[in-house]
Structures are given as structure tokens and as C-alpha cells.
Coordinates of C-alpha atoms in Angstrom, one line a residue:
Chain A
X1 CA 0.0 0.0 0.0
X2 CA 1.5 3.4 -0.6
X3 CA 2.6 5.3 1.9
X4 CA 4.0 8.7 2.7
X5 CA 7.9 8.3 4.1
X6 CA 9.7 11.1 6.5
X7 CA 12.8 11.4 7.1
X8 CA 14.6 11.5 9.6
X9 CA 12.9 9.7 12.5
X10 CA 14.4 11.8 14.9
X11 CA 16.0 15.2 15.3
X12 CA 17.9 16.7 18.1
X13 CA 19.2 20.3 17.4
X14 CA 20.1 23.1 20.1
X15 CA 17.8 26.1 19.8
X16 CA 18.5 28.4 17.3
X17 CA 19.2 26.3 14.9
X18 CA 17.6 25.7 11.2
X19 CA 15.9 22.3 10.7
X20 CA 14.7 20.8 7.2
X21 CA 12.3 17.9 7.9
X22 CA 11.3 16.1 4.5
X23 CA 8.6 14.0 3.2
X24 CA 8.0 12.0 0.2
X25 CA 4.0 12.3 -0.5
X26 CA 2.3 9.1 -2.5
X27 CA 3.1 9.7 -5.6
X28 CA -0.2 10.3 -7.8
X29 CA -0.8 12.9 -4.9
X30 CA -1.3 16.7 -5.6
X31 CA -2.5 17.8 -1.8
X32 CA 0.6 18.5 0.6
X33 CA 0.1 19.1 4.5
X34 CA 2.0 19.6 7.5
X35 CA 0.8 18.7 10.9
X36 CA 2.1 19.0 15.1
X37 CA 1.7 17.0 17.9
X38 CA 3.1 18.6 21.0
X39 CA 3.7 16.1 23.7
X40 CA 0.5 15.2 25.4
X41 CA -1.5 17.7 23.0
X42 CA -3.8 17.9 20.1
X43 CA -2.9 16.7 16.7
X44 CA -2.4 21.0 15.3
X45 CA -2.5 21.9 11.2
X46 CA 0.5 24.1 10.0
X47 CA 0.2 24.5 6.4
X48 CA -1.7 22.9 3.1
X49 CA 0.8 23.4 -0.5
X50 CA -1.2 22.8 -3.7
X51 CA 0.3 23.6 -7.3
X52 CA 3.7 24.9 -5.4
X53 CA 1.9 27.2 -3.2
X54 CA 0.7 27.6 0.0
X55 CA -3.1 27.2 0.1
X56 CA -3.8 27.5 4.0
X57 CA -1.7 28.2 7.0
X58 CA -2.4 28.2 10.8
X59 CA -1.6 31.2 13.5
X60 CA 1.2 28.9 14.4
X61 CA 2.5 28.6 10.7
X62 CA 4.7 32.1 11.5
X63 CA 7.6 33.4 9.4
X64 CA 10.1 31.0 11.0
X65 CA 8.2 28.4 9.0
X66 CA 8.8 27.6 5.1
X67 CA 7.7 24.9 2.8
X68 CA 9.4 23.9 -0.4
X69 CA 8.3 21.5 -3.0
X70 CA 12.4 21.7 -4.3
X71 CA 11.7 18.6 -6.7
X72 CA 8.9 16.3 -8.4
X73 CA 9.1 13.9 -5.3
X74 CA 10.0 15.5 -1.8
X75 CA 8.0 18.4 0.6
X76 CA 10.0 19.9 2.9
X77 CA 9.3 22.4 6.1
X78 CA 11.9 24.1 7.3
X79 CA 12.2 25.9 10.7
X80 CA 14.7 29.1 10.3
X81 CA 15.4 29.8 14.2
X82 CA 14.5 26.5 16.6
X83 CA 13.1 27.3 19.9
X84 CA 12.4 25.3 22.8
X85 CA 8.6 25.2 22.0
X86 CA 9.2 23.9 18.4
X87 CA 9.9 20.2 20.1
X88 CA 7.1 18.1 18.7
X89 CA 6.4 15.3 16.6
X90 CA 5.9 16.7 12.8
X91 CA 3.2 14.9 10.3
X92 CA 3.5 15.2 6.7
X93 CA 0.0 14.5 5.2
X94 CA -0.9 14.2 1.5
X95 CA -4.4 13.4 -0.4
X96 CA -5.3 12.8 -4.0
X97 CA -5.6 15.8 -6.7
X98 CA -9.5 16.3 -6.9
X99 CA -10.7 19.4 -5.4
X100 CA -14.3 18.1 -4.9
X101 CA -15.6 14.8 -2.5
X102 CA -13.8 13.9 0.8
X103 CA -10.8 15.1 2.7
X104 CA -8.8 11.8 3.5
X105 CA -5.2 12.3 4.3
X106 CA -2.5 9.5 4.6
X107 CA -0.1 10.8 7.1
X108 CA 3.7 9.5 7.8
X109 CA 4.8 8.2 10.3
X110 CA 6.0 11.9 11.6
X111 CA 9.3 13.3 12.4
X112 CA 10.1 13.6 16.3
X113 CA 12.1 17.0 16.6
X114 CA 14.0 17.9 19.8
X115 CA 14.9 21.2 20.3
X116 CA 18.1 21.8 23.5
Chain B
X1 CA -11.5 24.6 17.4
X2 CA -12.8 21.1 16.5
X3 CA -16.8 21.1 15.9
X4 CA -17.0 17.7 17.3
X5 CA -17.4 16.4 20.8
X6 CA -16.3 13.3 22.0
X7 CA -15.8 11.3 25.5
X8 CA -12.9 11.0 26.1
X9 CA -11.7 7.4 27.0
X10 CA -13.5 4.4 26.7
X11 CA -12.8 0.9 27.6
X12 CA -14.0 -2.0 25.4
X13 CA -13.5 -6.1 26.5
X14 CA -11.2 -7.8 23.5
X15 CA -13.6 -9.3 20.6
X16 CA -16.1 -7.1 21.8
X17 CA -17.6 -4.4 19.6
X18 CA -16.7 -0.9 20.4
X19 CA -18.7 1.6 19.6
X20 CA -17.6 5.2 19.6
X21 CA -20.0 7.9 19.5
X22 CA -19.6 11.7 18.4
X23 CA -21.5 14.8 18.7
X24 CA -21.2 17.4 15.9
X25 CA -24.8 19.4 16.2
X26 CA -23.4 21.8 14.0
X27 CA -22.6 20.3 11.0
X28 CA -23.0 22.0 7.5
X29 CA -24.9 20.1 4.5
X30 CA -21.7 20.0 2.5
X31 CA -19.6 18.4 5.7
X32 CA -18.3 15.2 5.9
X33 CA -17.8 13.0 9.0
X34 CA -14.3 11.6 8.8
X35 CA -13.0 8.7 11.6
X36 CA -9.3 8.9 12.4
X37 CA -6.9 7.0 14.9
X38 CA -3.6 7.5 16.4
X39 CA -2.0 4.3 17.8
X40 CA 0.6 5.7 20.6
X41 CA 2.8 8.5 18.4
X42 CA 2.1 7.1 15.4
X43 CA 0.5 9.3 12.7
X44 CA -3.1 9.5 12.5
X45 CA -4.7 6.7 10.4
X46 CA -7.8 7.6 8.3
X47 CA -10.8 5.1 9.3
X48 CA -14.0 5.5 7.4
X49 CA -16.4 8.7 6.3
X50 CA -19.8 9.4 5.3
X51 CA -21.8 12.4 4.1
X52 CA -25.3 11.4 4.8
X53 CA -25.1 7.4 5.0
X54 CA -24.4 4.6 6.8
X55 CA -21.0 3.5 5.6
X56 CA -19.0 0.0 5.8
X57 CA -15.4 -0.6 5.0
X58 CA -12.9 -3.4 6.5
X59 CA -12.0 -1.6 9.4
X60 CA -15.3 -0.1 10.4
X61 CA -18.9 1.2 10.1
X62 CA -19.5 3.9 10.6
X63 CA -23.8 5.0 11.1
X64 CA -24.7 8.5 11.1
X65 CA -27.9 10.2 12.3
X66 CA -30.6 11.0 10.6
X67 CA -30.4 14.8 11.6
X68 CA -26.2 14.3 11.2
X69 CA -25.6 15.5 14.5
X70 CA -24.4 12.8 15.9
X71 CA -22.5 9.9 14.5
X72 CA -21.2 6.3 16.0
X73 CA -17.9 4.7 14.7
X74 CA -18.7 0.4 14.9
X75 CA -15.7 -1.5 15.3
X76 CA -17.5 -5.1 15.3
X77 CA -14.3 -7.1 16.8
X78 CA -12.0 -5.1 19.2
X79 CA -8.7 -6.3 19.4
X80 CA -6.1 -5.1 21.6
X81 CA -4.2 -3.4 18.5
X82 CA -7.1 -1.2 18.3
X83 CA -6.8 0.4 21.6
X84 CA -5.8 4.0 20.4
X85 CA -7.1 7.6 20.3
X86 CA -10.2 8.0 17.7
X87 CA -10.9 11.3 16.1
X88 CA -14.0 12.3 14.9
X89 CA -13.6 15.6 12.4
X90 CA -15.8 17.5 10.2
X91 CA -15.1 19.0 7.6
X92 CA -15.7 19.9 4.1
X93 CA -14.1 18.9 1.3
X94 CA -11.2 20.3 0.9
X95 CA -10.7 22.2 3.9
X96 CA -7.9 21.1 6.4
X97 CA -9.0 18.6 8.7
X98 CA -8.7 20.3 12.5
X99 CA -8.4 17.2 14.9
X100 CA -10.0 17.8 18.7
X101 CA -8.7 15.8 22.1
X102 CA -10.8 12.4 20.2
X103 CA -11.4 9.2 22.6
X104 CA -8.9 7.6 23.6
X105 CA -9.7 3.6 23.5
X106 CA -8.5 1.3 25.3
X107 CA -9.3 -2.9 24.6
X108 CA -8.9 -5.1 27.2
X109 CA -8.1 -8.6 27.3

């Protein structure tokens, strides 16, 4: 079954810092999300990307966020300046191209990113 | 914020059903009802979702109201890989799917 892959599994990085976390979507897929999970918290949107540009961003989603669709394969977010609160587990999502009918995401397996 | 309410933890005896109910009186026509788990840190893990009916797949069933303001996800044979956090989300198509605090399941043997 196809499946959307992040890399890496795990991130440590002092605060300050810049951080790429990447993603491969599935590949017939045209919808690109990222997603937090602060320890103990809520599953939180960040950003949707559709036709290489941002379609909807949270509060959270501030300028120390970026996301880059650099090739035909790979989504990246990239956090400029770590901090301390930026320590969460990171989902990328991804869903099929049609605009109409229901939202169903596959999500990886996420990216655990601790910031010192 | 989440337009759903759920409990949230449940207990449910291995090979059991389990059946997880939602509230989400507000709901729009054009809204779906989308069923979502997280097994420990895992990413979440689309279940099931209906507009308007009653839908079956291999994981689940999932039986919304008549009115849609409420709606019961049916897993017919708990097993203790099951035990997880459920999500129940609204949304319409399209939109980003905001996930709430869900029910947290847990199967016993």
C-alpha cells in the first residue's frame, strides 16, 4: 500500500538552529500538508501546498516556518530559528488531486524534533 | 477549534464491539464526518467517512444520524491493536481537517 515516508525519524538540534524535515508524498498525490503533535497535545494543522503554493496556514505557521516542493518527489518544512517550543512530533500528510468529495489524508509516520 | 465532541476514553472487552459515539450538532450540509486514529505516536490513520449514509469498509462502520448530529464509529471485533485515540472531524471537502482531544480507546483482554 503506498505510503507517505519522512525522514529522519528523529532530530535533536540546540535552539537556534535551522531544521529541514522532509517527506515524500504518494506519488499520484497533488495535496501537501504539515501537521504537530506537541507532547500530550492535540494533533495542530501548520500549512496545506497545492500547485507549489501555500493554500492555507495556521496562526502557528509564523515566518520561521517555510515549505518547499524543491523537486517532483519531496515536501520539505523548514524551521529558520528553533526554539524550545518547536519540540514536537511533525506529520506530513498528503491526499489525492480532486478538489471536490472527501478530505482523506494519509499521514507519515511523523518526524520527532527535539529542540536543547 | 474542533466542531466535534467526544468522551474522552473508553474501555471495550477484547472481541467485543466498540462503539464510539460523536456529537457534531453543528454540522453544515456540505460536511463530511471523517474517523481517524492515532495508535501511541504514530500518525493518524484515516478510518471511514460518510456524508449522509451509513458507511461499511474493512475496518469499520461507521452509522450516522438522521439529523447528522451525531454519529457512532462500529468497530464489530476489538482487538487489543485497536486500543488507540479516535478522532471524529468534520469537515468539508477540501478544507484542512482540524483534529480535537478524540477518545482515547483502550481494549482489554
Amino acid at each position: 500500500e503506498p505510503e507517505v515516508t519522512q525522514t529522519p525519524s528523529h532530530q535533536v538540534t540546540q535552539m537556534g538552529q535551522e531544521v529541514i524535515l522532509r517527506c515524500v508524498p504518494i506519488s499520484n498525490h497533488l495535496y501537501f500538508y504539515w501537521y504537530r503533535q506537541i507532547l500530550g497535545q492535540k494533533v495542530e494543522f501548520l500549512v496545506s501546498f497545492y500547485n507549489n503554493e501555500i493554500s492555507e496556514k495556521s496562526e502557528i505557521f509564523d515566518d520561521q516556518f517555510s515549505v518547499e516542493r524543491p523537486d517532483g518527489s519531496n515536501f520539505t518544512l523548514k524551521i529558520r530559528s528553533t526554539k524550545l517550543e518547536d519540540s514536537a512530533m511533525y506529520f506530513c500528510a498528503s491526499r489525492p488531486g480532486q478538489r471536490s468529495g472527501a478530505n482523506v489524508l494519509t499521514f507519515g509516520a511523523g518526524s520527532r524534533l527535539t529542540v536543547l | 477549534d474542533a466542531k466535534t465532541t467526544q468522551p474522552p476514553s473508553m474501555d471495550c472487552a477484547e472481541g467485543r464491539a466498540a462503539n464510539l459515539p460523536c456529537n457534531h450538532s453543528t454540522i453544515s450540509g456540505n460536511e463530511y464526518v471523517y474517523w481517524y486514529r492515532q495508535i501511541h505516536s504514530q500518525g493518524p490513520q484515516y478510518i471511514i467517512h460518510g456524508l449522509k449514509n451509513n458507511e461499511t469498509n474493512e475496518m469499520a462502520s461507521l452509522i450516522i444520524t438522521e439529523d447528522r448530529k451525531s454519529s457512532t464509529l462500529i468497530l464489530p471485533h476489538a482487538t487489543l491493536r485497536d486500543t488507540a485515540v479516535y478522532y471524529c472531524i468534520v469537515g468539508d471537502a477540501g478544507n484542512m481537517l482540524t483534529f480535537g482531544g478524540g477518545t482515547r480507546l483502550m481494549v482489554k483482554p
